PDB file of C-alpha atoms in Angstrom:
ATOM      1  CA  UNK A  86      -2.075 -18.363 -39.527  1.00  0.00           C
ATOM      2  CA  UNK A  87      -3.101 -14.752 -39.891  1.00  0.00           C
ATOM      3  CA  UNK A  88      -2.973 -12.492 -36.880  1.00  0.00           C
ATOM      4  CA  UNK A  89      -6.243 -10.535 -36.135  1.00  0.00           C
ATOM      5  CA  UNK A  90      -3.964  -8.034 -34.357  1.00  0.00           C
ATOM      6  CA  UNK A  91      -1.859  -7.329 -37.552  1.00  0.00           C
ATOM      7  CA  UNK A  92      -5.105  -6.090 -39.250  1.00  0.00           C
ATOM      8  CA  UNK A  93      -5.783  -3.831 -36.682  1.00  0.00           C
ATOM      9  CA  UNK A  94      -4.760   0.029 -36.827  1.00  0.00           C
ATOM     10  CA  UNK A  95      -1.585   0.839 -35.174  1.00  0.00           C
ATOM     11  CA  UNK A  96      -2.243   1.292 -31.449  1.00  0.00           C
ATOM     12  CA  UNK A  97      -5.671  -0.331 -31.355  1.00  0.00           C
ATOM     13  CA  UNK A  98      -4.536  -3.456 -29.606  1.00  0.00           C
ATOM     14  CA  UNK A  99      -2.814  -1.683 -26.639  1.00  0.00           C
ATOM     15  CA  UNK A 100      -5.995   0.428 -26.169  1.00  0.00           C
ATOM     16  CA  UNK A 101      -8.214  -2.602 -26.133  1.00  0.00           C
ATOM     17  CA  UNK A 102      -5.813  -4.372 -23.498  1.00  0.00           C
ATOM     18  CA  UNK A 103      -5.951  -1.041 -21.415  1.00  0.00           C
ATOM     19  CA  UNK A 104      -9.761  -0.925 -21.425  1.00  0.00           C
ATOM     20  CA  UNK A 105     -10.174  -4.716 -20.682  1.00  0.00           C
ATOM     21  CA  UNK A 106      -7.914  -4.086 -17.304  1.00  0.00           C
ATOM     22  CA  UNK A 107     -10.144  -1.062 -16.253  1.00  0.00           C
ATOM     23  CA  UNK A 108     -12.405  -1.126 -13.140  1.00  0.00           C
ATOM     24  CA  UNK A 109     -16.295  -0.459 -13.525  1.00  0.00           C
ATOM     25  CA  UNK A 110     -15.538   2.956 -11.566  1.00  0.00           C
ATOM     26  CA  UNK A 111     -12.910   3.999 -14.072  1.00  0.00           C
ATOM     27  CA  UNK A 112     -15.481   3.622 -16.993  1.00  0.00           C
ATOM     28  CA  UNK A 113     -18.597   4.888 -15.620  1.00  0.00           C
ATOM     29  CA  UNK A 114     -18.058   8.357 -14.243  1.00  0.00           C
ATOM     30  CA  UNK A 115     -21.400   8.206 -12.440  1.00  0.00           C
ATOM     31  CA  UNK A 116     -19.915   5.641  -9.934  1.00  0.00           C
ATOM     32  CA  UNK A 117     -17.730   6.903  -7.367  1.00  0.00           C
ATOM     33  CA  UNK A 118     -15.252   4.233  -5.764  1.00  0.00           C
ATOM     34  CA  UNK A 119     -15.111   4.120  -2.110  1.00  0.00           C
ATOM     35  CA  UNK A 120     -11.314   5.235  -1.263  1.00  0.00           C
ATOM     36  CA  UNK A 121      -9.865   4.020   2.044  1.00  0.00           C
ATOM     37  CA  UNK A 122      -6.458   4.649   3.692  1.00  0.00           C
ATOM     38  CA  UNK A 123      -4.458   1.869   5.094  1.00  0.00           C
ATOM     39  CA  UNK A 124      -1.363   2.127   7.234  1.00  0.00           C
ATOM     40  CA  UNK A 125       1.522  -0.375   7.167  1.00  0.00           C
ATOM     41  CA  UNK A 126       3.565  -0.367  10.019  1.00  0.00           C
ATOM     42  CA  UNK A 127       6.245  -2.325  12.270  1.00  0.00           C
ATOM     43  CA  UNK A 128       9.750  -2.364  13.191  1.00  0.00           C
ATOM     44  CA  UNK A 129      12.777  -1.694  11.123  1.00  0.00           C
ATOM     45  CA  UNK A 130      13.558  -4.347   8.251  1.00  0.00           C
ATOM     46  CA  UNK A 131      10.171  -6.084   8.972  1.00  0.00           C
ATOM     47  CA  UNK A 132       8.994  -6.016   5.277  1.00  0.00           C
ATOM     48  CA  UNK A 133       6.801  -2.856   4.911  1.00  0.00           C
ATOM     49  CA  UNK A 134       8.261  -1.873   1.576  1.00  0.00           C
ATOM     50  CA  UNK A 135       8.080  -5.460   0.253  1.00  0.00           C
ATOM     51  CA  UNK A 136       4.367  -5.624   1.267  1.00  0.00           C
ATOM     52  CA  UNK A 137       3.349  -2.269  -0.597  1.00  0.00           C
ATOM     53  CA  UNK A 138       5.607  -3.197  -3.436  1.00  0.00           C
ATOM     54  CA  UNK A 139       4.106  -6.906  -3.927  1.00  0.00           C
ATOM     55  CA  UNK A 140       0.413  -5.690  -3.949  1.00  0.00           C
ATOM     56  CA  UNK A 141       0.293  -2.251  -5.585  1.00  0.00           C
ATOM     57  CA  UNK A 142      -1.318  -1.937  -8.799  1.00  0.00           C
ATOM     58  CA  UNK A 143       0.608   1.327  -9.587  1.00  0.00           C
ATOM     59  CA  UNK A 144       4.347   2.011  -9.468  1.00  0.00           C
ATOM     60  CA  UNK A 145       4.825   2.206  -5.575  1.00  0.00           C
ATOM     61  CA  UNK A 146       6.252   5.408  -4.456  1.00  0.00           C
ATOM     62  CA  UNK A 147       9.240   4.558  -2.424  1.00  0.00           C
ATOM     63  CA  UNK A 148      11.548   6.852  -0.224  1.00  0.00           C
ATOM     64  CA  UNK A 149      14.608   4.533   0.117  1.00  0.00           C
ATOM     65  CA  UNK A 150      18.155   5.781   1.125  1.00  0.00           C
ATOM     66  CA  UNK A 151      21.199   3.973   1.163  1.00  0.00           C
ATOM     67  CA  UNK A 152      22.222   2.834   4.840  1.00  0.00           C
ATOM     68  CA  UNK A 153      25.525   4.606   5.978  1.00  0.00           C
ATOM     69  CA  UNK A 154      27.869   4.040   8.816  1.00  0.00           C
ATOM     70  CA  UNK A 155      26.166   7.060  10.451  1.00  0.00           C
ATOM     71  CA  UNK A 156      23.123   4.735  11.390  1.00  0.00           C
ATOM     72  CA  UNK A 157      25.223   1.777  12.642  1.00  0.00           C
ATOM     73  CA  UNK A 158      24.689   2.500  16.129  1.00  0.00           C
ATOM     74  CA  UNK A 159      20.916   2.972  15.799  1.00  0.00           C
ATOM     75  CA  UNK A 160      19.896   0.494  13.392  1.00  0.00           C
ATOM     76  CA  UNK A 161      20.271  -3.014  14.428  1.00  0.00           C
ATOM     77  CA  UNK A 162      20.818  -5.216  11.281  1.00  0.00           C
ATOM     78  CA  UNK A 163      21.198  -8.634  13.214  1.00  0.00           C
ATOM     79  CA  UNK A 164      18.143  -9.930  11.832  1.00  0.00           C
ATOM     80  CA  UNK A 165      18.590  -8.419   8.272  1.00  0.00           C
ATOM     81  CA  UNK A 166      22.136  -8.443   7.627  1.00  0.00           C
ATOM     82  CA  UNK A 167      21.826  -8.142   3.839  1.00  0.00           C
ATOM     83  CA  UNK A 168      19.703  -4.932   4.032  1.00  0.00           C
ATOM     84  CA  UNK A 169      21.202  -1.736   2.281  1.00  0.00           C
ATOM     85  CA  UNK A 170      18.173   0.605   2.242  1.00  0.00           C
ATOM     86  CA  UNK A 171      16.015   2.216   4.560  1.00  0.00           C
ATOM     87  CA  UNK A 172      12.510   3.967   4.202  1.00  0.00           C
ATOM     88  CA  UNK A 173      13.095   7.696   5.426  1.00  0.00           C
ATOM     89  CA  UNK A 174       9.623   8.913   4.657  1.00  0.00           C
ATOM     90  CA  UNK A 175       7.031   6.365   3.620  1.00  0.00           C
ATOM     91  CA  UNK A 176       6.027   3.968   0.811  1.00  0.00           C
ATOM     92  CA  UNK A 177       2.761   4.497  -1.167  1.00  0.00           C
ATOM     93  CA  UNK A 178       0.763   2.108  -3.387  1.00  0.00           C
ATOM     94  CA  UNK A 179      -2.748   1.312  -4.455  1.00  0.00           C
ATOM     95  CA  UNK A 180      -4.942  -1.621  -4.681  1.00  0.00           C
ATOM     96  CA  UNK A 181      -8.355  -2.263  -5.882  1.00  0.00           C
ATOM     97  CA  UNK A 182     -10.104  -4.976  -4.073  1.00  0.00           C
ATOM     98  CA  UNK A 183     -13.411  -4.998  -5.545  1.00  0.00           C
ATOM     99  CA  UNK A 184     -15.252  -3.086  -8.260  1.00  0.00           C
ATOM    100  CA  UNK A 185     -15.842   0.041  -6.109  1.00  0.00           C
ATOM    101  CA  UNK A 186     -13.235  -0.432  -3.388  1.00  0.00           C
ATOM    102  CA  UNK A 187      -9.765   1.351  -3.594  1.00  0.00           C
ATOM    103  CA  UNK A 188      -7.149   1.091  -0.858  1.00  0.00           C
ATOM    104  CA  UNK A 189      -4.415   3.384  -0.515  1.00  0.00           C
ATOM    105  CA  UNK A 190      -1.419   1.927   1.320  1.00  0.00           C
ATOM    106  CA  UNK A 191       0.791   4.131   3.316  1.00  0.00           C
ATOM    107  CA  UNK A 192       3.862   2.313   4.789  1.00  0.00           C
ATOM    108  CA  UNK A 193       5.495   4.110   7.706  1.00  0.00           C
ATOM    109  CA  UNK A 194       9.396   4.462   8.376  1.00  0.00           C
ATOM    110  CA  UNK A 195      10.380   1.966  11.129  1.00  0.00           C
ATOM    111  CA  UNK A 196      13.151   3.666  12.975  1.00  0.00           C
ATOM    112  CA  UNK A 197      12.290   5.614  16.239  1.00  0.00           C
ATOM    113  CA  UNK A 198      13.852   8.921  14.979  1.00  0.00           C
ATOM    114  CA  UNK A 199      11.243   8.786  12.166  1.00  0.00           C
ATOM    115  CA  UNK A 200       7.976   8.398  14.394  1.00  0.00           C
ATOM    116  CA  UNK A 201       7.277  11.952  14.436  1.00  0.00           C
ATOM    117  CA  UNK A 202       5.778  11.513  10.932  1.00  0.00           C
ATOM    118  CA  UNK A 203       3.291   8.693  12.167  1.00  0.00           C
ATOM    119  CA  UNK A 204       0.677  11.379  13.213  1.00  0.00           C
ATOM    120  CA  UNK A 205       0.533  12.673   9.854  1.00  0.00           C
ATOM    121  CA  UNK A 206       0.540   9.071   8.106  1.00  0.00           C
ATOM    122  CA  UNK A 207      -2.459   7.652   9.889  1.00  0.00           C
ATOM    123  CA  UNK A 208      -4.640  10.850   9.800  1.00  0.00           C
ATOM    124  CA  UNK A 209      -7.851   9.431   7.732  1.00  0.00           C
ATOM    125  CA  UNK A 210      -6.870   5.771   7.721  1.00  0.00           C
ATOM    126  CA  UNK A 211      -9.381   3.235   8.558  1.00  0.00           C
ATOM    127  CA  UNK A 212      -6.908   0.861  10.004  1.00  0.00           C
ATOM    128  CA  UNK A 213      -3.363  -0.428   9.931  1.00  0.00           C
ATOM    129  CA  UNK A 214      -1.341  -3.563   9.510  1.00  0.00           C
ATOM    130  CA  UNK A 215       1.249  -4.133  12.141  1.00  0.00           C
ATOM    131  CA  UNK A 216       3.884  -6.340  10.639  1.00  0.00           C
ATOM    132  CA  UNK A 217       6.023  -8.441  13.168  1.00  0.00           C
ATOM    133  CA  UNK A 218       9.053 -10.764  12.734  1.00  0.00           C
ATOM    134  CA  UNK A 219       9.091 -13.554  15.315  1.00  0.00           C
ATOM    135  CA  UNK A 220      12.898 -13.291  15.683  1.00  0.00           C
ATOM    136  CA  UNK A 221      12.423  -9.932  17.117  1.00  0.00           C
ATOM    137  CA  UNK A 222       8.918  -9.463  18.455  1.00  0.00           C
ATOM    138  CA  UNK A 223       9.641  -6.568  20.564  1.00  0.00           C
ATOM    139  CA  UNK A 224      10.266  -4.368  17.438  1.00  0.00           C
ATOM    140  CA  UNK A 225       6.636  -4.176  16.889  1.00  0.00           C
ATOM    141  CA  UNK A 226       5.316  -3.219  20.327  1.00  0.00           C
ATOM    142  CA  UNK A 227       5.597   0.635  19.482  1.00  0.00           C
ATOM    143  CA  UNK A 228       3.168   0.330  16.884  1.00  0.00           C
ATOM    144  CA  UNK A 229       0.947  -1.850  18.886  1.00  0.00           C
ATOM    145  CA  UNK A 230       1.013   0.743  21.713  1.00  0.00           C
ATOM    146  CA  UNK A 231       0.480   3.612  19.225  1.00  0.00           C
ATOM    147  CA  UNK A 232      -2.280   2.102  17.701  1.00  0.00           C
ATOM    148  CA  UNK A 233      -4.079   1.026  21.104  1.00  0.00           C
ATOM    149  CA  UNK A 234      -3.609   4.540  22.156  1.00  0.00           C
ATOM    150  CA  UNK A 235      -5.169   6.120  19.257  1.00  0.00           C
ATOM    151  CA  UNK A 236      -7.894   3.781  18.833  1.00  0.00           C
ATOM    152  CA  UNK A 237      -7.179   2.661  15.206  1.00  0.00           C
ATOM    153  CA  UNK A 238      -8.307  -0.597  14.205  1.00  0.00           C
ATOM    154  CA  UNK A 239      -5.457  -2.948  13.385  1.00  0.00           C
ATOM    155  CA  UNK A 240      -4.230  -6.486  12.403  1.00  0.00           C
ATOM    156  CA  UNK A 241      -1.241  -8.050  13.451  1.00  0.00           C
ATOM    157  CA  UNK A 242       0.558  -9.827  10.321  1.00  0.00           C
ATOM    158  CA  UNK A 243       3.673 -12.037  11.408  1.00  0.00           C
ATOM    159  CA  UNK A 244       5.978 -11.763   8.068  1.00  0.00           C
ATOM    160  CA  UNK A 245       7.403 -15.301   7.944  1.00  0.00           C
ATOM    161  CA  UNK A 246      10.972 -15.010   6.763  1.00  0.00           C
ATOM    162  CA  UNK A 247      12.859 -17.944   5.335  1.00  0.00           C
ATOM    163  CA  UNK A 248      14.822 -19.791   7.710  1.00  0.00           C
ATOM    164  CA  UNK A 249      13.016 -18.472  10.702  1.00  0.00           C
ATOM    165  CA  UNK A 250      10.876 -20.817  13.134  1.00  0.00           C
ATOM    166  CA  UNK A 251       7.126 -20.871  12.274  1.00  0.00           C
ATOM    167  CA  UNK A 252       4.701 -20.352  15.055  1.00  0.00           C
ATOM    168  CA  UNK A 253       1.008 -20.481  15.163  1.00  0.00           C
ATOM    169  CA  UNK A 254      -1.043 -17.261  15.156  1.00  0.00           C
ATOM    170  CA  UNK A 255      -2.320 -17.943  18.913  1.00  0.00           C
ATOM    171  CA  UNK A 256       1.225 -18.588  20.039  1.00  0.00           C
ATOM    172  CA  UNK A 257       1.987 -14.779  18.809  1.00  0.00           C
ATOM    173  CA  UNK A 258      -0.868 -13.528  20.015  1.00  0.00           C
ATOM    174  CA  UNK A 259       0.047 -14.731  23.666  1.00  0.00           C
ATOM    175  CA  UNK A 260       3.641 -13.371  23.214  1.00  0.00           C
ATOM    176  CA  UNK A 261       2.307 -10.006  22.075  1.00  0.00           C
ATOM    177  CA  UNK A 262      -0.621 -10.000  24.715  1.00  0.00           C
ATOM    178  CA  UNK A 263      -2.659  -8.842  21.604  1.00  0.00           C
ATOM    179  CA  UNK A 264      -6.605  -8.799  22.553  1.00  0.00           C
ATOM    180  CA  UNK A 265      -8.648 -11.841  21.472  1.00  0.00           C
ATOM    181  CA  UNK A 266     -10.830  -9.798  19.010  1.00  0.00           C
ATOM    182  CA  UNK A 267      -7.462  -8.525  16.996  1.00  0.00           C
ATOM    183  CA  UNK A 268      -6.818 -10.740  13.899  1.00  0.00           C
ATOM    184  CA  UNK A 269      -3.410 -12.214  13.994  1.00  0.00           C
ATOM    185  CA  UNK A 270      -2.216 -14.005  10.906  1.00  0.00           C
ATOM    186  CA  UNK A 271       0.838 -15.511   9.426  1.00  0.00           C
ATOM    187  CA  UNK A 272       1.803 -14.180   5.996  1.00  0.00           C
ATOM    188  CA  UNK A 273       4.557 -13.482   3.536  1.00  0.00           C
ATOM    189  CA  UNK A 274       5.072 -10.223   2.300  1.00  0.00           C
ATOM    190  CA  UNK A 275       6.423 -10.963  -0.691  1.00  0.00           C
ATOM    191  CA  UNK A 276       3.648 -12.793  -2.058  1.00  0.00           C
ATOM    192  CA  UNK A 277       0.504 -10.800  -3.482  1.00  0.00           C
ATOM    193  CA  UNK A 278      -2.393 -13.306  -2.544  1.00  0.00           C
ATOM    194  CA  UNK A 279      -1.106 -13.318   1.154  1.00  0.00           C
ATOM    195  CA  UNK A 280      -1.099  -9.608   1.362  1.00  0.00           C
ATOM    196  CA  UNK A 281      -4.534  -9.470  -0.317  1.00  0.00           C
ATOM    197  CA  UNK A 282      -5.807 -11.654   2.357  1.00  0.00           C
ATOM    198  CA  UNK A 283      -4.193  -9.680   5.207  1.00  0.00           C
ATOM    199  CA  UNK A 284      -5.792  -6.412   3.685  1.00  0.00           C
ATOM    200  CA  UNK A 285      -9.180  -8.203   3.703  1.00  0.00           C
ATOM    201  CA  UNK A 286      -8.924  -9.176   7.062  1.00  0.00           C
ATOM    202  CA  UNK A 287      -8.288  -5.507   8.229  1.00  0.00           C
ATOM    203  CA  UNK A 288     -11.142  -4.220   6.052  1.00  0.00           C
ATOM    204  CA  UNK A 289     -13.192  -6.750   7.828  1.00  0.00           C
ATOM    205  CA  UNK A 290     -12.107  -6.055  11.295  1.00  0.00           C
ATOM    206  CA  UNK A 291     -12.350  -2.107  10.702  1.00  0.00           C
ATOM    207  CA  UNK A 292     -15.976  -2.542   9.531  1.00  0.00           C
ATOM    208  CA  UNK A 293     -16.907  -4.887  12.671  1.00  0.00           C
ATOM    209  CA  UNK A 294     -15.533  -2.239  15.041  1.00  0.00           C
ATOM    210  CA  UNK A 295     -16.354   0.843  13.243  1.00  0.00           C
ATOM    211  CA  UNK A 296     -19.272  -0.054  10.969  1.00  0.00           C
ATOM    212  CA  UNK A 297     -20.052   3.783  10.335  1.00  0.00           C
TER     213      UNK A 297
END
């Protein structure tokens, strides 16, 4: 059977594929997308980089550095013994949720020695995803306290790790004393659809509490 592509001029097929994947706001210059900023925060090794990587439609920017003996006394690897790298600045990715809605994701570094960067990373954000690991829930308390104090809308997303006990969202809410109006979700940071559901929950929550 003759191939339609073989009769096309060189380079035409790839261009057509690219055009098919373009969003409406990328082809119509009169339409400007609604660009929003989302922060992904949580404790050390909870899955922030994994989340951004799983959902980003562009090659994510990562600032991963190899872990060395110098951090042994400050970075607890009990829950993540196979972790070899850590984020030292931020993760960055982008996802288009709708024809005109683009989310820019900024993952924060988890260790306390990098918390000074949070004020800059959250500036202009509409909300935050606070990742939690049920094996070490206390690691997400600093992020919860931070977003409560600055008034930034947030959702709690429990990243369910293989081999860990699975808890219901209301059990996690009670353990973290999260207010009733804050969404609490169980998700898998490795799965794109799971991450998208979490981001949609955050956008909806942000619109409810800050409709303007």
